[in-house]
Short mmCIF file of C-alpha atoms in Angstrom, two decimals:
data_model
loop_
_atom_site.label_atom_id
_atom_site.label_comp_id
_atom_site.label_asym_id
_atom_site.label_seq_id
_atom_site.Cartn_x
_atom_site.Cartn_y
_atom_site.Cartn_z
CA MET A 1 0.17 -0.10 -0.06
CA VAL A 2 1.19 3.53 -0.59
CA SER A 3 1.69 5.96 2.12
CA ALA A 4 1.67 9.35 2.71
CA THR A 5 5.24 11.19 3.91
CA LYS A 6 5.05 13.97 6.34
CA LEU A 7 5.93 17.12 4.73
CA GLU A 8 8.70 18.64 5.95
CA GLY A 9 10.85 22.05 5.46
CA GLY A 10 9.91 25.62 4.41
CA TYR A 11 6.44 24.65 3.04
CA SER A 12 3.44 25.31 5.24
CA PHE A 13 0.11 23.63 4.04
CA ASP A 14 -2.86 24.24 6.43
CA SER A 15 -5.43 21.55 6.44
CA LYS A 16 -7.77 23.51 4.22
CA ASN A 17 -6.99 26.14 1.59
CA SER A 18 -7.20 29.72 3.43
CA PRO A 19 -10.27 31.80 3.34
CA LEU A 20 -12.65 30.73 0.48
CA ASP A 21 -14.98 33.35 1.08
CA GLN A 22 -12.61 36.54 0.02
CA PRO A 23 -14.28 38.91 -2.33
CA GLU A 24 -11.47 38.18 -4.94
CA GLY A 25 -12.25 34.77 -5.02
CA VAL A 26 -10.89 31.23 -4.32
CA LYS A 27 -7.66 30.97 -3.13
CA ILE A 28 -5.46 27.79 -3.29
CA HIS A 29 -2.21 26.62 -3.01
CA LEU A 30 0.07 26.86 -6.20
CA TYR A 31 2.94 24.68 -7.14
CA ARG A 32 4.73 25.99 -10.38
CA LEU A 33 6.96 23.55 -12.28
CA GLY A 34 10.65 24.51 -12.58
CA ILE A 35 11.98 25.11 -16.04
CA GLU A 36 12.97 21.92 -17.76
CA GLN A 37 16.58 21.30 -17.62
CA CYS A 38 17.10 19.38 -20.81
CA GLU A 39 19.45 16.85 -22.35
CA HIS A 40 18.09 15.97 -25.74
CA ASP A 41 14.60 17.31 -24.65
CA ALA A 42 14.82 14.68 -21.63
CA LEU A 43 12.48 16.05 -18.98
CA LYS A 44 14.12 15.46 -15.35
CA SER A 45 12.83 16.11 -11.90
CA PHE A 46 14.68 18.51 -9.81
CA ALA A 47 12.16 18.39 -7.05
CA CYS A 48 13.44 15.28 -5.32
CA ALA A 49 14.67 15.37 -1.69
CA GLY A 50 17.49 12.64 -2.48
CA GLN A 51 17.81 9.37 -3.99
CA GLY A 52 14.87 7.11 -3.38
CA SER A 53 13.06 10.13 -1.43
CA PRO A 54 9.75 10.96 -2.29
CA SER A 55 9.55 14.37 -4.55
CA LEU A 56 8.26 17.90 -3.40
CA LEU A 57 5.20 17.41 -5.45
CA ASP A 58 4.42 13.77 -4.83
CA THR A 59 4.87 14.65 -0.76
CA ILE A 60 2.36 17.77 -1.40
CA ILE A 61 -0.45 15.77 -3.13
CA LEU A 62 -0.34 13.05 -0.78
CA SER A 63 -0.21 15.27 2.15
CA GLN A 64 -3.03 17.07 1.00
CA TRP A 65 -5.15 13.89 0.15
CA GLU A 66 -4.55 12.63 3.31
CA ASN A 67 -5.56 16.33 4.89
CA PHE A 68 -9.15 15.58 2.94
CA ALA A 69 -9.64 12.26 3.99
CA GLN A 70 -8.84 12.89 7.89
CA LYS A 71 -11.34 15.29 7.54
CA GLY A 72 -13.86 12.78 6.96
CA GLN A 73 -14.71 13.85 3.41
CA LEU A 74 -14.17 10.63 1.68
CA GLY A 75 -17.45 8.13 1.22
CA TYR A 76 -15.02 5.10 2.58
CA ASP A 77 -11.34 4.16 3.37
CA VAL A 78 -10.18 2.46 0.03
CA THR A 79 -7.18 1.01 2.05
CA THR A 80 -9.78 -1.22 3.61
CA CYS A 81 -11.35 -2.64 0.66
CA GLU A 82 -10.60 -6.45 -0.45
CA LEU A 83 -8.02 -6.85 -3.36
CA LYS A 84 -7.68 -10.09 -5.33
CA VAL A 85 -5.26 -10.83 -7.78
CA ILE A 86 -7.01 -13.44 -10.47
CA GLU A 87 -4.05 -15.70 -11.07
CA GLY A 88 -3.59 -17.02 -14.59
CA GLN A 89 -2.08 -15.84 -17.47
CA ARG A 90 -2.66 -11.92 -17.01
CA ASP A 91 -3.44 -11.62 -12.90
CA PHE A 92 -6.36 -9.30 -13.19
CA VAL A 93 -6.72 -7.25 -10.26
CA ILE A 94 -10.15 -7.06 -8.66
CA GLN A 95 -11.60 -4.95 -5.76
CA MET A 96 -14.69 -5.36 -3.78
CA ASN A 97 -16.07 -2.10 -2.88
CA ASP A 98 -20.20 -1.67 -2.79
CA LYS A 99 -19.93 1.94 -2.08
CA TRP A 100 -17.94 3.24 -5.44
CA ASN A 101 -19.80 5.06 -7.63
CA SER A 102 -18.68 5.77 -11.27
CA PHE A 103 -18.17 9.53 -10.70
CA SER A 104 -19.81 12.48 -12.59
CA LEU A 105 -17.78 15.88 -13.01
CA LYS A 106 -21.27 17.78 -13.34
CA LYS A 107 -21.01 17.79 -9.26
CA TYR A 108 -18.12 19.81 -9.86
CA ASP A 109 -18.93 22.27 -12.56
CA LYS A 110 -18.34 24.84 -10.33
CA PHE A 111 -14.68 23.97 -11.15
CA GLY A 112 -15.22 24.83 -14.77
CA LEU A 113 -15.74 28.70 -14.04
CA PRO A 114 -12.94 30.95 -13.99
CA PHE A 115 -11.43 30.97 -10.27
CA GLY A 116 -11.12 34.92 -10.26
CA CYS A 117 -15.19 34.64 -10.58
CA LEU A 118 -15.99 32.14 -8.10
CA LYS A 119 -17.23 33.23 -4.92
CA PRO A 120 -18.16 30.65 -2.65
CA ASN A 121 -20.84 31.69 0.09
CA SER A 122 -21.29 30.18 3.68
CA GLY A 123 -23.05 27.37 2.12
CA ARG A 124 -20.60 26.15 -0.15
CA SER A 125 -17.39 24.35 0.38
CA TYR A 126 -14.18 23.66 -1.67
CA GLU A 127 -12.46 21.21 0.55
CA GLU A 128 -11.98 18.98 -2.20
CA LEU A 129 -9.74 21.41 -4.17
CA LEU A 130 -5.95 20.13 -3.11
CA LEU A 131 -3.67 22.02 -5.50
CA CYS A 132 -3.05 24.00 -8.56
CA ILE A 133 -0.35 23.36 -10.83
CA ALA A 134 1.36 25.17 -13.62
CA GLU A 135 4.23 25.83 -15.71
CA GLY A 136 7.10 28.00 -13.94
CA GLU A 137 9.52 30.45 -15.09
CA ASN A 138 12.27 29.52 -12.40
CA SER A 139 14.58 26.93 -12.63
CA GLU A 140 13.77 25.57 -9.66
CA PRO A 141 10.10 24.38 -8.82
CA GLU A 142 8.10 26.96 -6.54
CA VAL A 143 5.37 26.64 -4.08
CA VAL A 144 2.97 29.71 -3.75
CA PRO A 145 0.58 29.29 -0.70
CA SER A 146 -2.86 30.63 -0.91
CA THR A 147 -3.03 32.33 -4.07
CA THR A 148 -5.41 32.83 -7.22
CA PRO A 149 -5.01 30.00 -9.69
CA PRO A 150 -3.50 30.88 -13.14
CA ASN A 151 -5.84 30.39 -16.04
CA ASN A 152 -3.29 27.75 -17.51
CA GLY A 153 -3.16 25.82 -14.69
CA VAL A 154 -4.46 22.40 -13.63
CA LEU A 155 -6.61 22.11 -10.53
CA LEU A 156 -6.12 18.82 -8.43
CA ILE A 157 -9.55 17.71 -6.74
CA ALA A 158 -9.94 14.90 -4.33
CA ASN A 159 -12.34 12.16 -5.56
CA ALA A 160 -14.60 11.39 -2.64
CA TYR A 161 -15.28 8.03 -4.09
CA PRO A 162 -11.68 6.87 -5.01
CA VAL A 163 -10.72 3.87 -6.95
CA GLU A 164 -7.28 3.64 -5.49
CA TYR A 165 -5.18 5.28 -2.73
CA GLY A 166 -4.75 9.25 -3.82
CA HIS A 167 -7.43 9.40 -6.15
CA ILE A 168 -7.65 12.74 -7.83
CA PHE A 169 -9.03 14.75 -10.81
CA LEU A 170 -6.81 16.82 -13.04
CA VAL A 171 -9.06 19.51 -14.17
CA PRO A 172 -8.09 22.44 -16.55
CA ASN A 173 -8.58 25.84 -15.18
CA ALA A 174 -10.60 28.36 -16.98
CA THR A 175 -8.39 28.75 -20.30
CA ASN A 176 -9.85 25.29 -21.42
CA GLN A 177 -12.82 25.09 -18.89
CA LEU A 178 -13.33 21.59 -19.36
CA SER A 179 -12.85 21.43 -23.12
CA SER A 180 -13.87 18.87 -25.30
CA PHE A 181 -11.33 18.82 -27.67
CA TRP A 182 -7.73 17.24 -27.47
CA ASP A 183 -5.32 19.84 -26.02
CA LYS A 184 -1.87 19.12 -26.77
CA ARG A 185 -0.47 21.81 -24.16
CA MET A 186 -2.43 20.46 -21.39
CA PHE A 187 -1.54 16.94 -22.20
CA GLY A 188 2.15 18.34 -22.12
CA LEU A 189 1.62 19.77 -18.84
CA ILE A 190 -0.24 16.70 -17.18
CA THR A 191 2.79 14.31 -18.33
CA LYS A 192 5.36 16.86 -16.95
CA ILE A 193 3.09 16.46 -13.74
CA ALA A 194 3.81 12.72 -13.91
CA SER A 195 7.31 13.02 -14.43
CA GLU A 196 7.65 15.63 -11.64
CA VAL A 197 5.73 13.38 -9.20
CA ASN A 198 8.43 10.97 -9.92
CA SER A 199 6.51 7.97 -8.23
CA ALA A 200 6.55 4.40 -9.58
CA ALA A 201 3.08 4.10 -8.16
CA PHE A 202 1.32 7.38 -9.90
CA ARG A 203 -0.44 6.47 -13.06
CA VAL A 204 -2.83 9.31 -14.83
CA PHE A 205 -5.84 8.14 -16.71
CA PHE A 206 -7.70 9.63 -19.62
CA ASP A 207 -11.10 9.10 -21.20
CA ASP A 208 -12.50 10.25 -24.41
CA GLY A 209 -15.62 9.41 -25.79
CA THR A 210 -16.02 7.21 -22.73
CA SER A 211 -16.95 9.38 -19.85
CA ILE A 212 -20.42 9.90 -18.20
CA VAL A 213 -19.18 13.47 -18.78
CA PRO A 214 -18.58 13.00 -22.39
CA LYS A 215 -17.98 16.78 -23.22
CA HIS A 216 -15.48 17.38 -20.35
CA MET A 217 -11.78 17.15 -20.77
CA PHE A 218 -9.99 15.93 -17.33
CA PHE A 219 -7.65 13.41 -16.30
CA GLN A 220 -7.53 11.18 -13.41
CA ALA A 221 -4.54 9.76 -11.22
CA CYS A 222 -4.28 7.33 -8.57
CA TYR A 223 -1.41 5.50 -6.76
CA PHE A 224 -0.96 1.77 -7.40
CA ALA A 225 1.35 -0.10 -5.08
CA ASN A 226 1.91 -3.07 -8.05
CA PRO A 227 2.18 -2.65 -11.70
CA LEU A 228 -1.15 -2.96 -13.49
CA PRO A 229 -1.38 -6.24 -15.67
CA VAL A 230 -1.09 -4.42 -19.15
CA GLU A 231 2.15 -3.38 -17.91
CA SER A 232 3.20 -6.62 -17.70
CA ALA A 233 1.95 -8.01 -20.94
CA SER A 234 4.26 -8.59 -23.78
CA THR A 235 4.68 -6.32 -26.56
CA VAL A 236 6.02 -6.53 -30.15
CA ALA A 237 7.83 -3.33 -31.51
CA LEU A 238 6.16 -1.68 -34.42
CA TYR A 239 8.32 1.28 -34.83
CA ASP A 240 11.88 1.43 -33.21
CA GLY A 241 13.04 5.29 -33.25
CA THR A 242 15.45 5.10 -30.30
CA THR A 243 18.42 6.81 -32.28
CA ARG A 244 16.29 8.94 -34.32
CA SER A 245 12.93 10.42 -33.06
CA GLY A 246 13.37 9.04 -29.44
CA ILE A 247 10.18 7.05 -29.23
CA CYS A 248 9.21 3.51 -29.50
CA VAL A 249 5.78 2.39 -30.86
CA SER A 250 5.06 -1.21 -29.62
CA GLU A 251 1.66 -3.43 -29.73
CA ILE A 252 0.43 -5.37 -26.76
CA VAL A 253 -0.05 -8.65 -27.28
CA ASP A 254 -1.53 -11.78 -25.61
CA TYR A 255 -3.98 -9.17 -24.01
CA PRO A 256 -7.62 -9.31 -24.60
CA LEU A 257 -7.94 -5.54 -25.46
CA LYS A 258 -5.92 -4.26 -28.26
CA ALA A 259 -3.63 -1.49 -27.30
CA ILE A 260 -0.53 0.39 -28.16
CA VAL A 261 2.10 1.73 -25.91
CA PHE A 262 4.66 4.83 -26.44
CA THR A 263 7.68 4.42 -24.92
CA SER A 264 10.30 7.59 -24.66
CA ASN A 265 12.92 9.67 -22.34
CA ASN A 266 12.16 12.47 -24.89
CA VAL A 267 8.91 14.22 -23.35
CA ASN A 268 8.39 16.26 -26.13
CA ALA A 269 8.71 13.32 -28.75
CA LEU A 270 6.19 11.57 -26.69
CA ILE A 271 3.72 14.49 -26.23
CA ASP A 272 3.54 15.13 -29.85
CA VAL A 273 3.31 11.29 -31.04
CA VAL A 274 0.42 10.37 -28.22
CA SER A 275 -1.17 13.97 -29.04
CA ALA A 276 -1.64 13.29 -32.46
CA ALA A 277 -2.90 9.76 -32.21
CA CYS A 278 -5.35 10.80 -29.74
CA LEU A 279 -6.42 13.61 -31.76
CA ALA A 280 -7.15 11.53 -34.85
CA LEU A 281 -8.94 9.19 -32.71
CA HIS A 282 -11.13 11.80 -31.44
CA GLU A 283 -11.75 13.32 -35.01
CA ASN A 284 -13.05 10.06 -35.97
CA ASN A 285 -15.34 10.18 -32.96
CA THR A 286 -13.44 6.99 -31.85
CA ALA A 287 -13.55 6.16 -28.17
CA HIS A 288 -10.30 5.68 -26.46
CA SER A 289 -8.57 5.56 -22.96
CA LEU A 290 -4.91 6.85 -21.90
CA MET A 291 -2.82 5.66 -19.16
CA ILE A 292 0.64 7.41 -18.29
CA SER A 293 3.14 5.71 -16.35
CA ASN A 294 6.89 5.18 -15.35
CA ASN A 295 7.10 8.68 -14.56
CA GLY A 296 5.61 10.03 -17.63
CA ARG A 297 8.09 7.81 -19.87
CA ASN A 298 4.93 5.34 -21.19
CA ALA A 299 1.51 6.11 -22.62
CA PHE A 300 -0.97 3.35 -23.03
CA LEU A 301 -3.61 3.80 -25.71
CA PHE A 302 -6.60 1.63 -26.05
CA PRO A 303 -8.96 2.46 -28.94
CA GLN A 304 -12.48 1.00 -28.10
CA VAL A 305 -15.96 0.20 -29.43
CA LYS A 306 -19.18 0.35 -27.69
CA ASN A 307 -20.57 -2.84 -26.34
CA LEU A 308 -23.52 -3.76 -28.36
CA VAL A 309 -25.17 -5.21 -24.95
CA THR A 310 -24.35 -2.67 -22.29
CA GLY A 311 -23.89 0.44 -24.44
CA CYS A 312 -20.89 1.43 -22.39
CA TYR A 313 -17.16 1.33 -22.52
CA LEU A 314 -14.38 0.45 -19.87
CA SER A 315 -12.84 2.63 -18.11
CA ALA A 316 -9.02 3.33 -18.39
CA TRP A 317 -8.16 1.64 -15.35
CA GLU A 318 -10.56 -1.41 -16.37
CA CYS A 319 -8.18 -1.17 -19.89
CA CYS A 320 -5.30 -1.82 -17.74
CA GLY A 321 -6.74 -4.88 -15.89
CA TYR A 322 -8.19 -3.47 -12.65
CA PHE A 323 -11.73 -3.88 -11.98
CA VAL A 324 -13.98 -2.82 -9.17
CA TYR A 325 -17.27 -5.06 -7.93
CA HIS A 326 -20.08 -3.73 -6.34
CA THR A 327 -21.53 -7.27 -5.08
CA LYS A 328 -19.47 -10.06 -2.78
CA VAL A 329 -21.22 -12.51 -5.70
CA ASP A 330 -19.80 -10.73 -8.52
CA PHE A 331 -16.33 -10.56 -6.70
CA GLU A 332 -16.30 -14.17 -5.71
CA GLN A 333 -17.29 -15.56 -9.41
CA ALA A 334 -14.87 -13.17 -11.32
CA SER A 335 -12.63 -15.14 -13.51
CA GLU A 336 -10.02 -14.37 -16.09
CA THR A 337 -12.20 -16.19 -18.69
CA GLY A 338 -14.78 -13.68 -18.03
CA ILE A 339 -12.92 -10.61 -17.29
CA SER A 340 -10.85 -11.33 -20.76
CA ASN A 341 -14.17 -11.96 -22.69
CA ARG A 342 -15.67 -8.78 -21.38
CA MET A 343 -12.22 -6.80 -22.35
CA ALA A 344 -12.12 -8.47 -25.68
CA SER A 345 -16.10 -7.16 -26.37
CA PHE A 346 -14.82 -3.49 -26.35
CA SER A 347 -11.70 -4.36 -28.51
CA PHE A 348 -10.78 -2.77 -32.14
CA GLN A 349 -11.55 -4.84 -35.13
CA ASP A 350 -8.42 -6.27 -36.67
CA GLY A 351 -8.46 -4.16 -39.91
CA ASP A 352 -9.01 -0.70 -37.84
CA PHE A 353 -6.53 -1.72 -35.75
CA GLU A 354 -4.01 -2.22 -38.33
CA ASP A 355 -4.76 1.40 -39.75
CA LEU A 356 -4.22 2.99 -36.17
CA LYS A 357 -0.78 0.89 -35.66
CA LYS A 358 0.28 2.34 -39.31
CA LEU A 359 -0.99 5.71 -38.29
CA CYS A 360 0.73 5.69 -35.16
CA CYS A 361 4.09 4.75 -36.60
CA ALA A 362 3.96 7.20 -39.32
CA ILE A 363 3.47 10.32 -36.86
CA ALA A 364 6.62 8.85 -35.06
CA ASP A 365 8.49 8.64 -38.26
CA ASP A 366 7.35 12.41 -39.40
CA LEU A 367 9.19 13.86 -36.10
CA VAL A 368 12.46 12.78 -38.11
CA THR A 369 11.64 13.70 -41.75
#
């Protein structure tokens, strides 16, 4: 189980964001990323206390989330939910949780407004707002307590119904206002956040066209103590541009849901290729999910088709092999065959997937032409 680390040093974070009823609007703690120190565009985190120590951003996120949990704001303690690995070829992970709710961001429509215009009254609370993260102008990261969030920032909002420890929403602030289109700049910022957190447990998820709030662009993130099943699946290289574009494109094989994984130490190459692929899927009205892992170095892309029986799609963590069950009967009866068949019902057709593989390789190759 991932655990929080006590925040020490010169940074003071109260148990809640400072006065939310000020006339000028909501105030929230702001974390500004340091300017990238690049060697061949390789993104490095300079916010670590030492080798093997949690990064500053990782510590702040977990401390703020723990504060939120300790105030009784969570619907349940996710750390007490029963977990089981279904032993087999894929080792799917299942969780028993009769209180989990698939989350509707409509509950937080208030966060789609520019924060300078957001004036809470005594009957409204913003305890779930943990932090804002934005690009900085200094070489080192900077923490600014209790300030108005910049329009180009990302708001970190605690999920009261977590799928795993540290479950948060990452929502673009006013500039994008829950945009319905794929935003390369915002994806770039999210990828840099994943790198800055610098934790192997931290994974970021994105669903496009699959969400119960389809017009809203937002990301989610959780901490998983162990690799997700898709991360242990075998891969076959489709494009190896390690020495040219700095990115590799691979196909996940022997997995029930067709998927492509992009790997690179070059953050800008990863952002360019994944953004172009996701935008192409979006413009084609193709539902897809995405997971960013390995400190922003890997991006798993899952194109999906709608299940004709249920009329729905898989969530990003379900694409990765992690499922939540609401009843004990379903939890006990879950099997690798059943889960594999369910995932396969959302998988792309062979011909469409071949076209997508060719597109992703062409996009990667365009980086060096």
